[in-house]
Coordinates of C-alpha atoms and ligand atoms in Angstrom, one line a residue:
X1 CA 100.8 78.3 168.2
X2 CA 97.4 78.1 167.0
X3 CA 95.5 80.9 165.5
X4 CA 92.8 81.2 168.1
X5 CA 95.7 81.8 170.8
X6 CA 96.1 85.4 168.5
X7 CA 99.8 84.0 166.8
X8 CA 100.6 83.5 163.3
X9 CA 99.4 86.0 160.5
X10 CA 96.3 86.2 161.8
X11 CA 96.9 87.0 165.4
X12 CA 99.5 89.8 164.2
X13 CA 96.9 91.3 162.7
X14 CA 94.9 91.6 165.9
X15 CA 91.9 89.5 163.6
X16 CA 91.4 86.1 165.9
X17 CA 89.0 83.7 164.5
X18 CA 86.0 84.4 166.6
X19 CA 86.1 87.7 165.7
X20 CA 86.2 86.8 162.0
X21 CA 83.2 85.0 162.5
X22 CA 81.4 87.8 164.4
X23 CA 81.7 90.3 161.5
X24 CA 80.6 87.3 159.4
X25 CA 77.5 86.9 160.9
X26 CA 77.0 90.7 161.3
X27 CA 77.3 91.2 157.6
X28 CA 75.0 88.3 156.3
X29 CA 72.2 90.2 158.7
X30 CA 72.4 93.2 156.6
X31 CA 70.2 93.4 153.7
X32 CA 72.0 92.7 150.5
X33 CA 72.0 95.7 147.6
X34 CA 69.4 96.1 145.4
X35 CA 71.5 97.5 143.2
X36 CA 74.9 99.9 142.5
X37 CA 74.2 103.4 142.0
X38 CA 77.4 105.6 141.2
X39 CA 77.8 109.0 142.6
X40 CA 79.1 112.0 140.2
X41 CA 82.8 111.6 140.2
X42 CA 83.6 114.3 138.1
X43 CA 86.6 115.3 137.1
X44 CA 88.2 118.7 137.6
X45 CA 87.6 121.2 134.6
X46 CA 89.6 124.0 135.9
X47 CA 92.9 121.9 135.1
X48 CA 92.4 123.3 131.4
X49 CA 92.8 126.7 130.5
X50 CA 91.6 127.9 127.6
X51 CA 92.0 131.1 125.3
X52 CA 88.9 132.8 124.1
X53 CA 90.5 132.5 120.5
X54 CA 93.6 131.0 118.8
X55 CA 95.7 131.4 115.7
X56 CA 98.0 129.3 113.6
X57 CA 100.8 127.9 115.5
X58 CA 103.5 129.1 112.3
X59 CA 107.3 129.4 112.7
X60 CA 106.6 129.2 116.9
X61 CA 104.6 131.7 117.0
X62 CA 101.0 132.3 116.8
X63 CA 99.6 133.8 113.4
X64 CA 96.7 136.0 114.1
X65 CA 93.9 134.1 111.7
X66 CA 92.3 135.4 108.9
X67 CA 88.7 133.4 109.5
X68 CA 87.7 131.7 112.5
X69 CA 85.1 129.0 113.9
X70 CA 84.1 128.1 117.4
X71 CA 84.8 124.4 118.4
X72 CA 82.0 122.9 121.1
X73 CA 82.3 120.3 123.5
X74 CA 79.7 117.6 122.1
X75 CA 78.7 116.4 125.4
X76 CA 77.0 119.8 125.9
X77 CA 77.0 121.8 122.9
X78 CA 78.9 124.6 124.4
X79 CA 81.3 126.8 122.6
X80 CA 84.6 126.2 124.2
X81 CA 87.1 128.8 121.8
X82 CA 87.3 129.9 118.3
X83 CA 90.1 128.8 116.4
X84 CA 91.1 129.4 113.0
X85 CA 90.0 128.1 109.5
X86 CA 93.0 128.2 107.8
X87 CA 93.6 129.7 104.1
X88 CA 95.9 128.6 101.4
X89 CA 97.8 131.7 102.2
X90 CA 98.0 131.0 105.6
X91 CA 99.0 126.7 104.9
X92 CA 101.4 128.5 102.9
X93 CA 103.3 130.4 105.8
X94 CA 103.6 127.5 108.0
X95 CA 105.1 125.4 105.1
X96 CA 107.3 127.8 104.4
X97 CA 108.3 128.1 107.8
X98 CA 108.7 124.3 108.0
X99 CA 111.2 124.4 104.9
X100 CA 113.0 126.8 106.2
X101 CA 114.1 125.4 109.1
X102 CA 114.4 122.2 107.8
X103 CA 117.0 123.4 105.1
X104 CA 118.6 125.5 107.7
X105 CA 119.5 123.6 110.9
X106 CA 117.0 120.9 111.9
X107 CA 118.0 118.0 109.4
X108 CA 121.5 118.8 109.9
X109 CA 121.1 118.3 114.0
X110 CA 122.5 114.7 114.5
X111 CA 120.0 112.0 115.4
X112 CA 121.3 112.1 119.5
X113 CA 119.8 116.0 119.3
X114 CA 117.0 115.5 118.0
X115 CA 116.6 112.8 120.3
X116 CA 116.8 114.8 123.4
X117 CA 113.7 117.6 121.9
X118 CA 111.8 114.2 121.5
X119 CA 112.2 112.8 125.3
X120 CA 111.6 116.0 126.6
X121 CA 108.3 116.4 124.8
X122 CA 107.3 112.8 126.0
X123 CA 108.3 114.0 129.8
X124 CA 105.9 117.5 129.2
X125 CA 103.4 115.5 127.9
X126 CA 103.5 113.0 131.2
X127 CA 104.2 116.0 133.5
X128 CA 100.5 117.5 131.1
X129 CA 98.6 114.7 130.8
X130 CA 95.9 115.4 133.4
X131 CA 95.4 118.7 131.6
X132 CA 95.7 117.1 128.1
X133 CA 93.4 114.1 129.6
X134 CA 90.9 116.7 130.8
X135 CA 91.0 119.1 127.2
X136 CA 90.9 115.9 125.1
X137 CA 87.4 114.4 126.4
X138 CA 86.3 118.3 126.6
X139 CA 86.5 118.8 122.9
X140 CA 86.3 115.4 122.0
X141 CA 83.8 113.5 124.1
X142 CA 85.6 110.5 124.9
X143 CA 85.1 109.6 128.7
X144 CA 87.9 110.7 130.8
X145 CA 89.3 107.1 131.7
X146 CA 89.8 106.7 128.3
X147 CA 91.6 109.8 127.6
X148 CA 93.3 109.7 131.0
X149 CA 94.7 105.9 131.0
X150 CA 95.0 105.1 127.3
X151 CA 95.4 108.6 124.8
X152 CA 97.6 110.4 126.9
X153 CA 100.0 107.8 128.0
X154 CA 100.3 106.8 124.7
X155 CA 100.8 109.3 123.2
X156 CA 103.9 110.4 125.8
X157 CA 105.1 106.3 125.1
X158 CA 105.6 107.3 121.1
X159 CA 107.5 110.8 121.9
X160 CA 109.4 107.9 123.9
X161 CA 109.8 105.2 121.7
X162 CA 110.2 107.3 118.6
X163 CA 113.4 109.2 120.4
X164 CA 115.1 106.3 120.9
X165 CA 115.4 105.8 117.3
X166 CA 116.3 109.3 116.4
X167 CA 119.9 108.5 116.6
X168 CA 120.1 104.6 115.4
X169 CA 118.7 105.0 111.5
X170 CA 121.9 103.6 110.5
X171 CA 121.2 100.5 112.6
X172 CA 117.4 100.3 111.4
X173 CA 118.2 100.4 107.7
X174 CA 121.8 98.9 107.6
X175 CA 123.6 100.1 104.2
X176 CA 120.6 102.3 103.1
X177 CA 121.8 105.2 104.2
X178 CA 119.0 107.1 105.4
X179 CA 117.7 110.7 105.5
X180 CA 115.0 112.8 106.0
X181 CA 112.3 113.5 103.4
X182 CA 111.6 116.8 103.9
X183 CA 108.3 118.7 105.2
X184 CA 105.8 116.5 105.9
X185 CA 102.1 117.8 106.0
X186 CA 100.3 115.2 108.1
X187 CA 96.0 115.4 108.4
X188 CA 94.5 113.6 111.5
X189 CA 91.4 112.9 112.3
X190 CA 88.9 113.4 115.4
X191 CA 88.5 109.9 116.9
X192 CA 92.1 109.9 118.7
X193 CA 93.7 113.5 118.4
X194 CA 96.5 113.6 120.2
X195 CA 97.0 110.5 119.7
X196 CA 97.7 110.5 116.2
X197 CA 99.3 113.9 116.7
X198 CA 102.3 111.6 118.5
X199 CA 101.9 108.6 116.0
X200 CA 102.5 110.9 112.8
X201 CA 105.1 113.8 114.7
X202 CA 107.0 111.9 116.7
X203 CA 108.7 109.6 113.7
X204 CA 108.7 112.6 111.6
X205 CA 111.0 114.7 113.7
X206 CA 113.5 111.7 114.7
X207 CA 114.1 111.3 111.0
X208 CA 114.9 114.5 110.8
X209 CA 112.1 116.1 109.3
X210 CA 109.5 119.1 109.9
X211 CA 105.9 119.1 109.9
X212 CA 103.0 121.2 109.3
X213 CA 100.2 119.5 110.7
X214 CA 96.2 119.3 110.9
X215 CA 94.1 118.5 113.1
X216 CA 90.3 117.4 112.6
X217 CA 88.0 120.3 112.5
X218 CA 86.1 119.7 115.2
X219 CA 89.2 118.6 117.8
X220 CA 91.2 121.4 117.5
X221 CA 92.1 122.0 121.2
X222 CA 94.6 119.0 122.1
X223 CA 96.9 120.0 119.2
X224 CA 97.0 123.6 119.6
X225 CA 97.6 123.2 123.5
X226 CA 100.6 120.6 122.0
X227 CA 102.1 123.6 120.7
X228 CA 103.0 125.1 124.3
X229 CA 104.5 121.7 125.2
X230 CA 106.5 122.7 121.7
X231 CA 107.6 126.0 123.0
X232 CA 108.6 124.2 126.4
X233 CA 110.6 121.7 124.9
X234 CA 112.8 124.7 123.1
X235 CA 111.9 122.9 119.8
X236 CA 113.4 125.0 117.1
X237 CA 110.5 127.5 115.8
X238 CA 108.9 126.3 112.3
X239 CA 109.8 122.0 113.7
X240 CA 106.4 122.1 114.4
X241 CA 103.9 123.8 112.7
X242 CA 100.0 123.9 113.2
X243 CA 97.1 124.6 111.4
X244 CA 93.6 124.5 111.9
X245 CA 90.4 124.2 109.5
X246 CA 88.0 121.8 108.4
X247 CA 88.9 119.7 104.7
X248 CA 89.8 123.1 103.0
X249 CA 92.9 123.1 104.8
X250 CA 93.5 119.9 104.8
X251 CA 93.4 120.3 100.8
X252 CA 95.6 123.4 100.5
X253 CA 97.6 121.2 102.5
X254 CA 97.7 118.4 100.1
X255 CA 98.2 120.0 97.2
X256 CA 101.2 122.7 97.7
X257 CA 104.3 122.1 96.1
X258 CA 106.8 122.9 99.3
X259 CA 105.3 119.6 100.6
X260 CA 107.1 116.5 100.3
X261 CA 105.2 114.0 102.0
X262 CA 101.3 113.5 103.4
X263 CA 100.4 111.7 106.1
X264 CA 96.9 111.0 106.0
X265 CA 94.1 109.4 108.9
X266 CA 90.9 109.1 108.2
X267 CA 88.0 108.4 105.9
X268 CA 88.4 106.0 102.6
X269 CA 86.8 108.5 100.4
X270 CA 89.4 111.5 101.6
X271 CA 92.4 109.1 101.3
X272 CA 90.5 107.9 98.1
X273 CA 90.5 111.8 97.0
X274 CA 94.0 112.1 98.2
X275 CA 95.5 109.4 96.0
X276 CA 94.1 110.5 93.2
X277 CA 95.4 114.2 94.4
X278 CA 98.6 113.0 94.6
X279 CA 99.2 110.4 91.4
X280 CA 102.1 111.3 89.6
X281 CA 103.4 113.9 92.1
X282 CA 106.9 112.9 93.7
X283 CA 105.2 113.1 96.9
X284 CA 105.3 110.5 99.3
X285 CA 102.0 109.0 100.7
X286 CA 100.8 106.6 103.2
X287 CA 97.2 106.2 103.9
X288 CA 95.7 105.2 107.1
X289 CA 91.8 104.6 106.3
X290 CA 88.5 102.9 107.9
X291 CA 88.2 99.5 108.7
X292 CA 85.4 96.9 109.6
X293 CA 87.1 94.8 111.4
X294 CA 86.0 91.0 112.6
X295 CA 85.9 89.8 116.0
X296 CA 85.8 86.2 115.8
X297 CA 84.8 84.0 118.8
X298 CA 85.6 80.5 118.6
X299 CA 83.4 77.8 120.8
X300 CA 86.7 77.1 123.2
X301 CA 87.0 80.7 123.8
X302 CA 86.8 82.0 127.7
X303 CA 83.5 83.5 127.4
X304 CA 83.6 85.8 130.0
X305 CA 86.7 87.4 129.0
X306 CA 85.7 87.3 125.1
X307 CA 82.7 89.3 126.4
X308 CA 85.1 91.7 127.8
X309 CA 87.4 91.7 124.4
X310 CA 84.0 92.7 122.6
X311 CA 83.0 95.0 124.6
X312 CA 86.4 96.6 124.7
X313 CA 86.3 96.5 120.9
X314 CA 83.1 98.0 120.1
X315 CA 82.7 100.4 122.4
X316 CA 85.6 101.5 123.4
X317 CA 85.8 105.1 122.3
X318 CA 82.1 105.1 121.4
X319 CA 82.9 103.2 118.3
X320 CA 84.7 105.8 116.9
X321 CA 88.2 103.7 116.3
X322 CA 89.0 103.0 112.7
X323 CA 90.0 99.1 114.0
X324 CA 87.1 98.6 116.1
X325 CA 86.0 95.2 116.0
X326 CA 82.6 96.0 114.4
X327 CA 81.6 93.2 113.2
X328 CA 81.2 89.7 115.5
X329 CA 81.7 86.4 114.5
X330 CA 80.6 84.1 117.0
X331 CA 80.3 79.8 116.4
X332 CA 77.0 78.9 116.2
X333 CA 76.9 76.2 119.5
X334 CA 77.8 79.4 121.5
X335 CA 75.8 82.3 120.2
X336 CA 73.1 82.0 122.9
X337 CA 74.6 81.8 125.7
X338 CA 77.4 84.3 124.0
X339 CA 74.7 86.8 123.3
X340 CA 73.1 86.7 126.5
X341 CA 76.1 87.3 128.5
X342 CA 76.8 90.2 126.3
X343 CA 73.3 91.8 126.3
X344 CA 73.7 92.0 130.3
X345 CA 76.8 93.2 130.3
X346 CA 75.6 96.1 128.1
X347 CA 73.2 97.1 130.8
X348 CA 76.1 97.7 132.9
X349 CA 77.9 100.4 130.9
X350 CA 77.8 103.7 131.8
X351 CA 76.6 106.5 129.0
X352 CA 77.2 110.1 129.9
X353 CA 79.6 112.8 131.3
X354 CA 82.9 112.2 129.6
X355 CA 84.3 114.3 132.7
X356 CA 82.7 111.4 134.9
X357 CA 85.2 109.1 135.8
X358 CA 82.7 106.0 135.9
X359 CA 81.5 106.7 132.5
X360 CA 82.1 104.2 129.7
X361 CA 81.0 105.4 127.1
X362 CA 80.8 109.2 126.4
X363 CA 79.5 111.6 123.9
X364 CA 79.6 111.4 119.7
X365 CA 82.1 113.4 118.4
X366 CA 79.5 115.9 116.0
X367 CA 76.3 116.1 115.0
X368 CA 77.1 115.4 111.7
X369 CA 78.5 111.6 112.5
X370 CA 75.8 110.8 115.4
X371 CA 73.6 111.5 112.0
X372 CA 75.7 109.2 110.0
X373 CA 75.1 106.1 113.0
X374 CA 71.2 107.0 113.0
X375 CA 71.1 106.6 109.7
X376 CA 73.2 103.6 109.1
X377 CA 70.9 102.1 112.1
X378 CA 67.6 103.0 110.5
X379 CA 69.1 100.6 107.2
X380 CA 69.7 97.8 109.8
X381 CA 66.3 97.9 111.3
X382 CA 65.0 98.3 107.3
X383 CA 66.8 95.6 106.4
X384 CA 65.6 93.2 108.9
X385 CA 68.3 93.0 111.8
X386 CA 67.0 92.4 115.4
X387 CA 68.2 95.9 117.1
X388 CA 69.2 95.2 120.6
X389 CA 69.4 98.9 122.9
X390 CA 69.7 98.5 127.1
X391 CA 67.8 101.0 128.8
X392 CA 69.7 104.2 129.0
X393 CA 69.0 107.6 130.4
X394 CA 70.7 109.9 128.1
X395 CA 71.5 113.3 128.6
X396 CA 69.4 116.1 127.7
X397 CA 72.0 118.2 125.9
X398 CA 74.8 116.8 123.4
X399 CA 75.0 114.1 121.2
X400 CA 74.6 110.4 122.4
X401 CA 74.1 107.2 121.3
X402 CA 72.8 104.2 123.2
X403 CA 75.7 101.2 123.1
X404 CA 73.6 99.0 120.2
X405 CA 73.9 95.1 118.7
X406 CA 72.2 93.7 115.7
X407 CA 71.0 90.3 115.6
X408 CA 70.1 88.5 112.7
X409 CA 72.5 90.1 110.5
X410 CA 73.3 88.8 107.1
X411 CA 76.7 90.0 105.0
X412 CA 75.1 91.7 103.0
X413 CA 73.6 94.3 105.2
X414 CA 75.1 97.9 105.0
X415 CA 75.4 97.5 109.0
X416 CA 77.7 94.3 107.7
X417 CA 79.9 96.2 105.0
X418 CA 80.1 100.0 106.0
X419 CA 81.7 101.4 108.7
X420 CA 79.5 102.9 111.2
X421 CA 82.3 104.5 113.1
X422 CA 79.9 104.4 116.1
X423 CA 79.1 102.4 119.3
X424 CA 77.0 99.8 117.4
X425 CA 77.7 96.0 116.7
X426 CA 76.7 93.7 113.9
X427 CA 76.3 89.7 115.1
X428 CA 76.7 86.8 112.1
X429 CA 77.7 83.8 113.1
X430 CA 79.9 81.2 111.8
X431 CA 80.1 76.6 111.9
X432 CA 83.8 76.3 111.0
X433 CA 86.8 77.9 111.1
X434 CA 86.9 78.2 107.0
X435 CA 84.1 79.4 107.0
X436 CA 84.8 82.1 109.8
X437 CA 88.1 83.0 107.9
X438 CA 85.7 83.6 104.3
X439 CA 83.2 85.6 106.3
X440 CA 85.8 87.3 108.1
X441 CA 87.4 88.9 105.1
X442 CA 84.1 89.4 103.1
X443 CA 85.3 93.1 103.3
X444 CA 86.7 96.2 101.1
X445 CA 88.7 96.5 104.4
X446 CA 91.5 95.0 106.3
X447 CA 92.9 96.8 108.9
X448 CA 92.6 94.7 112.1
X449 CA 90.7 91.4 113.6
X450 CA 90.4 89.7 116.5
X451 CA 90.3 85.8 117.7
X452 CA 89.2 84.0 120.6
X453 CA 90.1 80.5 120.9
X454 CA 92.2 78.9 123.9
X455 CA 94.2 76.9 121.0
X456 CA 97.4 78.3 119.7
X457 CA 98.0 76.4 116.6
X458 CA 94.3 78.2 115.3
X459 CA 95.2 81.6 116.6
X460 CA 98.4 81.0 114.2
X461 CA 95.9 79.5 111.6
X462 CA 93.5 82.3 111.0
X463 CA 96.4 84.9 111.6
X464 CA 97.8 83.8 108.7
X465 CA 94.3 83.8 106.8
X466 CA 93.1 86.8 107.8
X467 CA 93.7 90.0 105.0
X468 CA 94.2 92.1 108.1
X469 CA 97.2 94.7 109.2
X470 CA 96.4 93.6 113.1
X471 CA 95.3 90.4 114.3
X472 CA 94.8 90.5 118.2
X473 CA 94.2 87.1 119.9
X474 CA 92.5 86.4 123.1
X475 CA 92.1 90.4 123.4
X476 CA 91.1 93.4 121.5
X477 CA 92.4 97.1 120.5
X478 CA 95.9 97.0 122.3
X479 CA 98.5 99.4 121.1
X480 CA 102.0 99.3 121.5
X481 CA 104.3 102.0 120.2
X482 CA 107.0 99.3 119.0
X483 CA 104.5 97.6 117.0
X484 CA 103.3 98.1 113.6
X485 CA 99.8 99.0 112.6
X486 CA 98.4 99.6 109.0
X487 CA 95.8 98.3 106.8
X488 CA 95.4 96.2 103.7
X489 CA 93.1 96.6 100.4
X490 CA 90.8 99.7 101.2
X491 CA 92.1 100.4 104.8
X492 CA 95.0 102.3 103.2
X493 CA 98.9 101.5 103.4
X494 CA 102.1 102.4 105.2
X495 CA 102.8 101.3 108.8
X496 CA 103.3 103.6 111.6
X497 CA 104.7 102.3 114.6
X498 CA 107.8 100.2 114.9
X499 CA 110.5 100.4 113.5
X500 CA 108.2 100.2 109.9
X501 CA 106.8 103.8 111.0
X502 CA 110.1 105.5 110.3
X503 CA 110.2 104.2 106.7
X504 CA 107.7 106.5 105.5
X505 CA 109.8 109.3 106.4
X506 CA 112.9 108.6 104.6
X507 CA 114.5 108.1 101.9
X508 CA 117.5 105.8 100.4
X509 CA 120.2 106.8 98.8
X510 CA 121.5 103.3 97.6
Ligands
LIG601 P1 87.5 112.7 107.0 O1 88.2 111.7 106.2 O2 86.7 113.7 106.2 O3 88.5 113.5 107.9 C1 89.8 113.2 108.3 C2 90.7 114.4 108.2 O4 90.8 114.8 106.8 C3 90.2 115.6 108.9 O5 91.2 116.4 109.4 C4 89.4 116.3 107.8 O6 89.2 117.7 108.1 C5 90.4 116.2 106.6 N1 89.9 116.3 105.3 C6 88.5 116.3 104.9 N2 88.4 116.5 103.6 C7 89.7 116.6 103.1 C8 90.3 116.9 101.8 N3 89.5 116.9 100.8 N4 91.6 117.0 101.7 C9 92.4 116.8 102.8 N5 91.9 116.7 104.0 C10 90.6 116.6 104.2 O7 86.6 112.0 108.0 P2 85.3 112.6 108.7 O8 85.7 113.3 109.9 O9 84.4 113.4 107.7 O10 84.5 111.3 109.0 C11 83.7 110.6 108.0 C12 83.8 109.2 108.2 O11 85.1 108.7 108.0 C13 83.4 108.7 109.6 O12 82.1 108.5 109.8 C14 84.2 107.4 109.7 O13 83.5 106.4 109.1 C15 85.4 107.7 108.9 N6 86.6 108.0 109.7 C16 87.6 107.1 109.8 C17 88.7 107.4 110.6 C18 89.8 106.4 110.7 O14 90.6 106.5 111.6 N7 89.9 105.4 109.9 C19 88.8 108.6 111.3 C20 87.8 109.5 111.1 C21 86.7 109.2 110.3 P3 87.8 118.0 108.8 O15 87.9 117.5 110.1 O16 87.6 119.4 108.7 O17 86.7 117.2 108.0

């Protein structure tokens, strides 16, 4: 039966050919777009409910705080709760409450216990994660999508994945014999918080340890609303134990004796600090610092999708990710037409309302670090880098910077060496692949790197070359709970994730 005589696919449908061409025709006749306009597609606030004021979350229970601050959402400077800076007194109590229970229960439970506190925080958290989505671009700034499709499933995919290993340390360190360290004080920063709440608790407590944690001073909210998923779970009181404060705490943290490990995120001069803190202590460390990563784009690469891969590597997060590809190498036959696809994609990106579900790039985190980009930009522009900025309406209220790239960029630029932790890239380019690989680590750092290059045996090649922890190829800034991630040189050590992520919390009795 033909088509026209309304059988096949097409007839079932009730869509004959000559109607096909009808709406055809009708649509060419209508003008075509000038251009897209997005309405407001804002996502609900009222999900979140906040507390005019919290406390320490100590032995399960809230500690009524000595000193408080208010914490602001930075997309419109508004005060959203005050929560508490903590003292050493205070730092004190929770790791007291932490030892406690660890010497009294918790690192007795068998593995297949702990295990079951850890998949039903990862089942809270996915049963939360609108309101923990919603809360985390709130305080933090990050546009929703972000925080909605990447952050918050994440972080629910390491409660997850770290549960499953809970009960198999045996099996993961054959003949070692494995057990807990202790209390572990752990210090995260602002970029991904609860986030790297999950990456440093969830292998802590399925190795059997307890935790006094802190978040960053100015992201507060995600980790104290954690502790209600803490008190759901039926965790043991003192497991999980919360403080909040700017680096005060974070020191008092570092320094008392009842703590046997730190885990630390975030700047090379803290972890710098932190080393030093700790030399000669029997404290254990690992150090996960800042990065400047290269994203190197070979002449074979799919452009289009490369453009994507930078994109999704510079400003993703406004910038603010520690293995953000910062710094682009691109081989000099295809910089121009490289460049110029990336310029107009840039005019595409949304900058706003993190709430906004079409934004792509939302609000920086403080006005303390959208000073630190402006200045850092001023030295590129001193310096003699072509600033590239597509027009942008910004906001009124907040802090906001428009999505940036230097041109004309040599290595020794600032904007070449330091991190700038914000939504701006630095473009050198590169003739062959030694010399991509020399540029590529011309860097205190080496915590992550990208390639682009449709031939296998080079993605091998420069992964092997490159003083990186992560080397992504053909994409950019994916995570994966089972996998590893750490830096080299001044990006810090340890690994958390995998399997290698539980090693920091143990130790051997061989
Ligand atoms: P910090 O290293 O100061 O902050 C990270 C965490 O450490 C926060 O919780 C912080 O508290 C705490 N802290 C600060 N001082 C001490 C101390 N002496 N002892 C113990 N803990 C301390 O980073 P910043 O937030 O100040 O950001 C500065 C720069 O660091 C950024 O511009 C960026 O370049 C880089 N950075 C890198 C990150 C990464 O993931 N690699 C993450 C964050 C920042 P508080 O929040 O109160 O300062």
């Amino acid at each position: 039966m033909s088509r026209q005589e309304g059988g096949g696919p097409w007839g079932n449908h009730g869509f004959p050919h000559v109607q096909l061409t009808e709406v055809e025709r009708r649509k060419s006749a209508a003008p075509a777009p000038a251009g897209w306009d997005y309405a407001p597609a804002p996502e609900a606030r009222d999900v979140v409910t906040l507390r005019e004021r919290y406390g320490h979350f100590v032995g399960g229970e809230w500690l009524e705080p000595q000193e408080t601050y208010a914490t602001i959402s930075p997309a419109s400077e508004e005060p959203l709760a005050e929560v508490g800076q903590a003292t050493p007194q205070e730092v004190d109590l929770a790791v007291r409450a932490a030892r406690d229970v660890f010497e009294n229960g918790w690192s007795a439970l068998p593995g297949s216990e702990r295990a079951k506190y850890l998949f039903r925080i990862a089942r809270i958290l996915q049963e939360r994660s609108r309101e923990f989505a919603v809360l985390e671009s709130l305080n933090g700034g990050k546009p929703i999508k972000e925080s909605r499709d990447v952050d918050v499933p994440l972080s629910a995919a390491h409660f997850f994945y770290y549960a499953g290993w809970a009960d198999k340390l045996e099996y993961a360190f054959p003949n070692r014999k494995p057990r807990p360290v202790g209390v572990a004080g752990q210090i995260i920063p602002w970029n991904f918080p609860l986030l790297m709440l999950a990456w440093k608790i969830a292998p802590a407590l399925a190795c059997g340890n307890t935790v006094v944690l802190k978040p960053a001073e100015t992201t507060p909210l995600t980790a104290l609303l954690f502790c209600d998923v803490v008190r759901q779970a039926e965790l043991p009181p003192g497991v999980v134990n919360i403080v909040t404060g700017d680096g005060r705490t974070g020191g008092a943290l570092v320094t008392h004796e009842g703590v046997d490990k730190i885990a630390f995120t975030g700047s090379t001069e803290v972890g710098k600090a932190i080393q030093r803190e700790l030399a000669g202590t029997r404290k254990k460390l690992t150090l996960e610092l800042g990065g400047k990563a290269a994203n190197v784009i070979f002449d074979d690469a799919a452009l289009d999708q490369a453009v994507e891969g930078i994109v999704n590597g510079i400003y993703f997060n406004q910038g603010h990710v520690c293995c953000a590809g910062s710094r682009l190498l691109v081989q000099e036959s295809i910089y121009e037409p490289l460049i110029s696809k990336l310029k107009r994609r840039l005019t595409t990106l949304r900058v706003g309302d993190p709430l906004d579900k079409n934004t792509d790039v939302g609000a920086i985190n403080s006005r303390m670090q959208l000073d630190k980009i402006e200045e850092l930009v001023q030295s590129g522009r001193d310096e003699g880098a072509e600033i590239y900025q597509p027009p942008c309406r910004l906001p009124e209220k907040g802090y906001w910077f428009v999505p940036t790239v230097f041109t004309n960029v040599a290595q020794s630029y600032r904007i070449a060496q330091e991190e700038i932790f914000g939504p701006v890239l630095s473009v050198l380019t590169f003739r062959t692949p030694d010399e991509a690989v020399e540029k590529a680590n011309n860097t205190m750092y080496g915590l992550s790197a990208g390639v682009w290059t449709e031939k296998g045996s080079r993605i091998l090649w420069m992964a092997e070359k490159l003083r990186a922890g992560v080397v992504w190829a053909n994409t950019y800034n994916r995570f994966d709970p089972s996998s590893p991630f750490g830096g080299y040189r001044e990006s810090g050590f340890g690994r958390e994730g995998g399997r290698h992520g539980l090693e920091p919390y143990l130790r051997f009795d061989e």
